XYZ file of C-alpha atoms in Angstrom:
332
model
C -10.821 -35.069 2.775
C -8.731 -32.422 4.474
C -10.495 -30.254 7.002
C -10.535 -26.467 6.311
C -8.707 -24.195 8.864
C -11.259 -22.276 10.934
C -10.786 -18.631 10.309
C -9.515 -16.657 13.287
C -12.065 -14.198 14.741
C -10.509 -10.936 15.777
C -10.513 -10.085 19.461
C -13.082 -7.246 19.793
C -11.013 -5.668 22.563
C -7.799 -5.649 20.333
C -9.870 -4.222 17.307
C -11.287 -1.476 19.484
C -7.750 -0.555 20.781
C -6.198 -0.558 17.389
C -8.986 1.655 16.053
C -8.432 4.212 18.819
C -4.670 4.130 18.303
C -5.231 4.812 14.615
C -7.492 7.768 15.335
C -4.760 9.069 17.872
C -2.286 8.848 15.132
C -4.521 10.674 12.761
C -5.173 13.376 15.395
C -1.439 13.822 16.078
C -0.588 14.080 12.378
C -3.355 16.650 11.805
C -2.287 18.744 14.738
C 1.316 18.910 13.522
C 0.059 19.797 9.974
C -2.381 22.463 11.268
C 0.321 24.158 13.266
C 2.702 24.295 10.252
C -0.227 25.735 8.130
C -0.919 28.332 10.925
C 2.704 29.352 10.890
C 2.828 29.658 7.101
C -0.086 32.245 7.329
C 2.486 34.691 8.892
C 4.407 34.801 5.542
C 3.658 36.415 2.253
C 2.114 34.031 -0.220
C 5.166 33.347 -2.351
C 7.508 32.899 0.604
C 5.062 30.477 2.159
C 4.583 28.359 -0.875
C 8.300 28.201 -1.627
C 9.007 27.167 1.898
C 6.329 24.537 1.790
C 7.999 23.164 -1.400
C 11.378 22.992 0.163
C 10.073 21.390 3.412
C 8.018 18.768 1.608
C 10.994 17.745 -0.542
C 13.089 17.183 2.595
C 10.376 15.365 4.725
C 8.465 13.480 1.997
C 11.276 10.793 1.333
C 10.995 9.685 4.972
C 7.579 8.278 4.359
C 6.712 4.755 3.193
C 4.767 6.320 0.395
C 8.014 7.602 -1.137
C 8.888 3.847 -1.860
C 5.444 3.403 -3.499
C 6.093 6.466 -5.615
C 9.597 5.341 -6.660
C 8.241 1.881 -7.715
C 5.277 3.406 -9.644
C 7.786 5.798 -11.473
C 10.135 2.897 -12.379
C 7.216 0.947 -13.852
C 5.817 3.976 -15.695
C 9.200 5.118 -16.987
C 11.457 2.177 -17.491
C 13.661 4.217 -19.772
C 14.614 6.786 -17.125
C 17.621 6.521 -14.839
C 17.313 6.287 -11.023
C 18.510 9.968 -10.776
C 15.554 11.015 -13.058
C 13.132 8.878 -11.041
C 14.204 10.323 -7.813
C 13.984 13.903 -9.178
C 10.374 13.342 -10.294
C 9.586 11.887 -6.852
C 11.029 15.123 -5.193
C 9.099 17.284 -7.648
C 5.948 15.311 -6.520
C 6.611 16.083 -2.881
C 7.283 19.726 -3.605
C 3.923 19.888 -5.413
C 2.216 18.216 -2.422
C 3.751 20.817 0.011
C 2.598 23.640 -2.202
C -0.926 22.044 -2.442
C -1.200 21.872 1.298
C -0.042 25.500 1.745
C -2.338 26.785 -0.974
C -5.455 25.785 0.964
C -4.809 28.737 3.276
C -4.156 31.243 0.360
C -6.865 30.187 -2.035
C -8.707 33.537 -2.239
C -5.344 35.420 -2.583
C -4.033 33.030 -5.243
C -6.996 33.082 -7.585
C -6.837 36.410 -9.317
C -8.179 35.474 -12.752
C -10.254 38.207 -14.400
C -11.543 37.503 -17.899
C -11.573 41.213 -18.548
C -8.106 42.031 -17.203
C -5.552 43.521 -19.577
C -2.492 42.153 -17.677
C -2.004 38.526 -16.617
C -2.094 37.499 -12.958
C -1.208 34.268 -11.238
C -3.920 32.329 -13.100
C -4.190 31.899 -16.808
C -7.133 29.932 -18.490
C -6.869 28.051 -21.716
C -10.039 27.132 -23.389
C -12.021 29.701 -21.454
C -14.530 29.685 -24.207
C -15.487 26.179 -23.068
C -16.250 27.384 -19.578
C -18.463 30.163 -20.989
C -20.185 27.633 -23.397
C -20.997 25.149 -20.671
C -22.246 28.004 -18.270
C -24.579 29.183 -21.085
C -26.231 25.883 -21.895
C -29.322 24.691 -19.957
C -28.332 21.012 -19.916
C -26.140 18.751 -17.870
C -22.374 18.503 -18.314
C -19.598 16.300 -16.860
C -16.036 17.640 -16.332
C -13.265 15.274 -15.431
C -9.856 16.053 -13.969
C -6.906 14.421 -12.088
C -4.742 15.151 -9.013
C -2.456 17.267 -10.991
C -1.175 20.762 -9.937
C -3.799 22.531 -7.884
C -7.081 20.845 -8.999
C -8.959 22.847 -6.484
C -8.623 26.085 -8.652
C -10.856 24.524 -11.376
C -14.202 24.897 -9.615
C -13.283 28.485 -8.626
C -12.662 29.294 -12.407
C -15.953 27.622 -13.237
C -17.720 30.015 -10.884
C -16.045 32.927 -12.470
C -17.842 32.138 -15.706
C -21.154 31.638 -13.892
C -20.977 27.829 -13.858
C -22.006 25.941 -10.724
C -20.392 22.549 -10.371
C -20.727 19.691 -7.903
C -17.388 17.870 -7.436
C -17.177 14.102 -6.548
C -14.125 13.619 -4.360
C -12.437 11.124 -2.161
C -11.783 12.542 1.235
C -8.460 11.906 2.994
C -8.304 8.924 5.235
C -7.437 11.284 7.969
C -10.841 12.593 9.196
C -9.250 15.599 10.945
C -7.503 16.705 7.767
C -10.564 16.007 5.744
C -12.562 18.341 7.970
C -9.985 21.019 7.705
C -9.937 20.872 3.887
C -13.725 21.037 3.634
C -13.638 23.995 5.974
C -11.124 25.988 3.842
C -13.122 25.671 0.543
C -14.669 29.002 -0.241
C -18.288 29.491 -1.048
C -17.612 30.032 -4.685
C -15.976 26.622 -5.198
C -19.301 24.815 -5.616
C -20.498 21.718 -3.741
C -18.594 18.709 -2.767
C -19.850 15.141 -2.789
C -17.840 12.488 -0.963
C -17.119 9.287 -2.927
C -19.062 6.703 -1.000
C -21.964 4.327 -1.325
C -24.870 6.164 -2.889
C -22.625 8.868 -4.527
C -23.491 7.755 -8.119
C -27.253 8.150 -7.330
C -26.523 11.608 -6.072
C -24.610 12.509 -9.241
C -27.476 11.044 -11.316
C -29.959 13.391 -9.427
C -27.862 16.490 -10.166
C -27.528 15.599 -13.919
C -31.195 14.776 -13.959
C -31.979 18.390 -12.764
C -29.693 19.803 -15.576
C -26.637 20.444 -13.315
C -22.917 20.020 -13.868
C -20.590 17.531 -12.079
C -16.845 17.357 -11.803
C -15.134 13.991 -11.220
C -11.579 13.068 -10.373
C -10.898 10.020 -12.354
C -7.224 8.961 -11.585
C -7.588 6.899 -8.317
C -7.890 3.208 -7.870
C -11.585 1.938 -7.688
C -12.038 -1.488 -5.893
C -13.857 -3.842 -8.237
C -13.798 -1.332 -11.112
C -13.388 -1.931 -14.709
C -10.107 -3.387 -15.955
C -8.294 -0.798 -17.853
C -4.624 0.130 -18.575
C -2.641 3.183 -17.372
C 0.871 3.703 -18.288
C 0.725 0.245 -19.976
C -0.192 -1.556 -16.739
C -3.548 -3.017 -15.682
C -5.541 -1.227 -13.102
C -9.160 -0.862 -11.861
C -11.100 2.308 -12.833
C -14.413 3.699 -11.693
C -16.853 3.417 -14.649
C -19.477 5.846 -13.033
C -18.602 8.739 -15.358
C -19.048 6.643 -18.503
C -22.184 5.113 -17.258
C -23.678 8.595 -16.458
C -22.568 9.838 -19.869
C -24.373 6.907 -21.523
C -27.575 7.370 -19.532
C -27.885 11.241 -19.898
C -26.179 11.595 -23.267
C -24.407 14.707 -21.736
C -21.125 16.309 -23.076
C -17.883 15.272 -21.371
C -15.081 17.824 -21.026
C -11.479 17.163 -19.889
C -9.984 19.802 -17.505
C -6.674 20.020 -15.652
C -4.265 22.421 -13.703
C -0.535 22.683 -14.036
C 1.845 24.921 -12.064
C 3.982 27.435 -13.888
C 7.225 29.113 -12.778
C 6.806 31.961 -10.331
C 3.832 30.443 -8.447
C 1.587 30.891 -11.300
C -1.032 28.378 -12.699
C -2.499 27.418 -15.979
C -6.096 25.934 -16.044
C -7.001 24.131 -19.108
C -10.456 23.043 -20.493
C -10.143 21.082 -23.685
C -12.766 20.290 -26.405
C -15.587 17.987 -25.369
C -14.862 14.337 -26.061
C -16.289 12.403 -28.851
C -17.224 9.359 -26.822
C -16.790 5.857 -28.359
C -20.013 3.975 -29.050
C -21.309 0.510 -29.465
C -22.941 -0.830 -32.498
C -26.337 0.037 -31.057
C -25.380 3.672 -30.724
C -24.997 3.721 -26.956
C -21.852 5.094 -25.190
C -19.312 2.312 -24.800
C -18.595 2.357 -21.171
C -15.434 0.254 -21.286
C -13.923 2.227 -24.094
C -14.852 5.604 -22.542
C -13.354 4.744 -19.224
C -10.141 3.821 -21.028
C -10.312 7.071 -22.927
C -10.295 9.025 -19.611
C -7.200 7.114 -18.431
C -5.482 7.968 -21.681
C -6.333 11.616 -21.247
C -4.922 11.689 -17.635
C -1.755 9.752 -18.867
C -1.090 12.401 -21.506
C -1.384 15.286 -18.912
C 0.889 13.451 -16.568
C 3.470 12.720 -19.116
C 3.722 16.350 -19.897
C 4.330 17.331 -16.118
C 5.119 14.040 -14.276
C 6.279 15.809 -11.108
C 2.769 17.390 -10.645
C 0.954 14.185 -10.002
C 0.538 12.098 -6.897
C 2.645 8.987 -7.677
C 2.228 7.626 -4.162
C -1.353 6.383 -4.941
C -1.639 2.616 -5.092
C -3.187 3.009 -8.417
C -2.197 -0.301 -9.916
C -3.070 -2.592 -7.000
C -5.806 -5.051 -7.957
C -8.462 -6.176 -5.587
C -8.377 -9.674 -4.103
C -10.596 -12.219 -5.997
C -10.440 -9.549 -8.819
C -11.144 -11.924 -11.750
C -14.557 -13.011 -10.587
C -15.645 -9.566 -9.567
C -14.196 -7.954 -12.638
C -16.252 -10.110 -14.847
C -19.458 -9.149 -12.859
C -18.588 -5.466 -12.995
C -17.727 -5.599 -16.695
C -21.012 -7.239 -17.461
C -22.968 -4.628 -15.461
C -21.198 -1.745 -17.523
C -21.777 -3.501 -20.785
C -25.433 -4.115 -20.076
C -26.299 -0.821 -18.427
């Protein structure tokens, strides 16, 4: 009987050095980014955002993530030419540049006033849904995607008197994550990092009749097997599981950029969630429904989504773990 190879144990000293080098790299990247943002503060809003767009379109293709974006786009749009794929990828980088710059101008950008007679930078479609949610004394779930400037949605919610706690995945770079948290204004609601125990925290908020917002378009290790742009991926089932448990309304919401540094925030009708034969919310079908909604938004504005996510990478040993996760979702 062949002997198994002994697994190589990493040298603790090497691991420690690699960890420190990684943190040094994070720090250097963050310092460069913060210097650029500090310089952008010296410009008027429109000039700063336009400059950030142009700069990101130039620098973005230098990174390995550009190749990831191109690969994802080719798979999502097999009918498009290479020139069209490259154009969408550059639009994506422009969107990312604007998003980074917008963190320092959030208070100046958000000028929405429901009573204003003339339009400003922000327009809201479905504002009656914001008002309806704010006026109901029961829990609600809103979901969105990394599309346009998604940070403007909780500010709009606050305008209508609705407080929302948003579940988010912080950047891998801890220094940039700290900066992003520090730039959020007090009227943007609370943030809850996506980590172990986050689902229990969300459940506690809903149990108290609160509202939660969830970004649903990122890969989730050992999540449910679903499809997105016709390809298999892993998706977090927590939203569907919470909706099943609390029987709360679920609303789709997203943001897109408009010409002239303007924005449209859209809140759609609440979803009619698919149900099982026993009347309970079908977690698998609901999770797929969320993917379908996000895909529809992205197809309308493909250059405004973050295509460099490794959204379609499946976890190792996924089949065994997928079956366990699927069973848990089905039985809950």
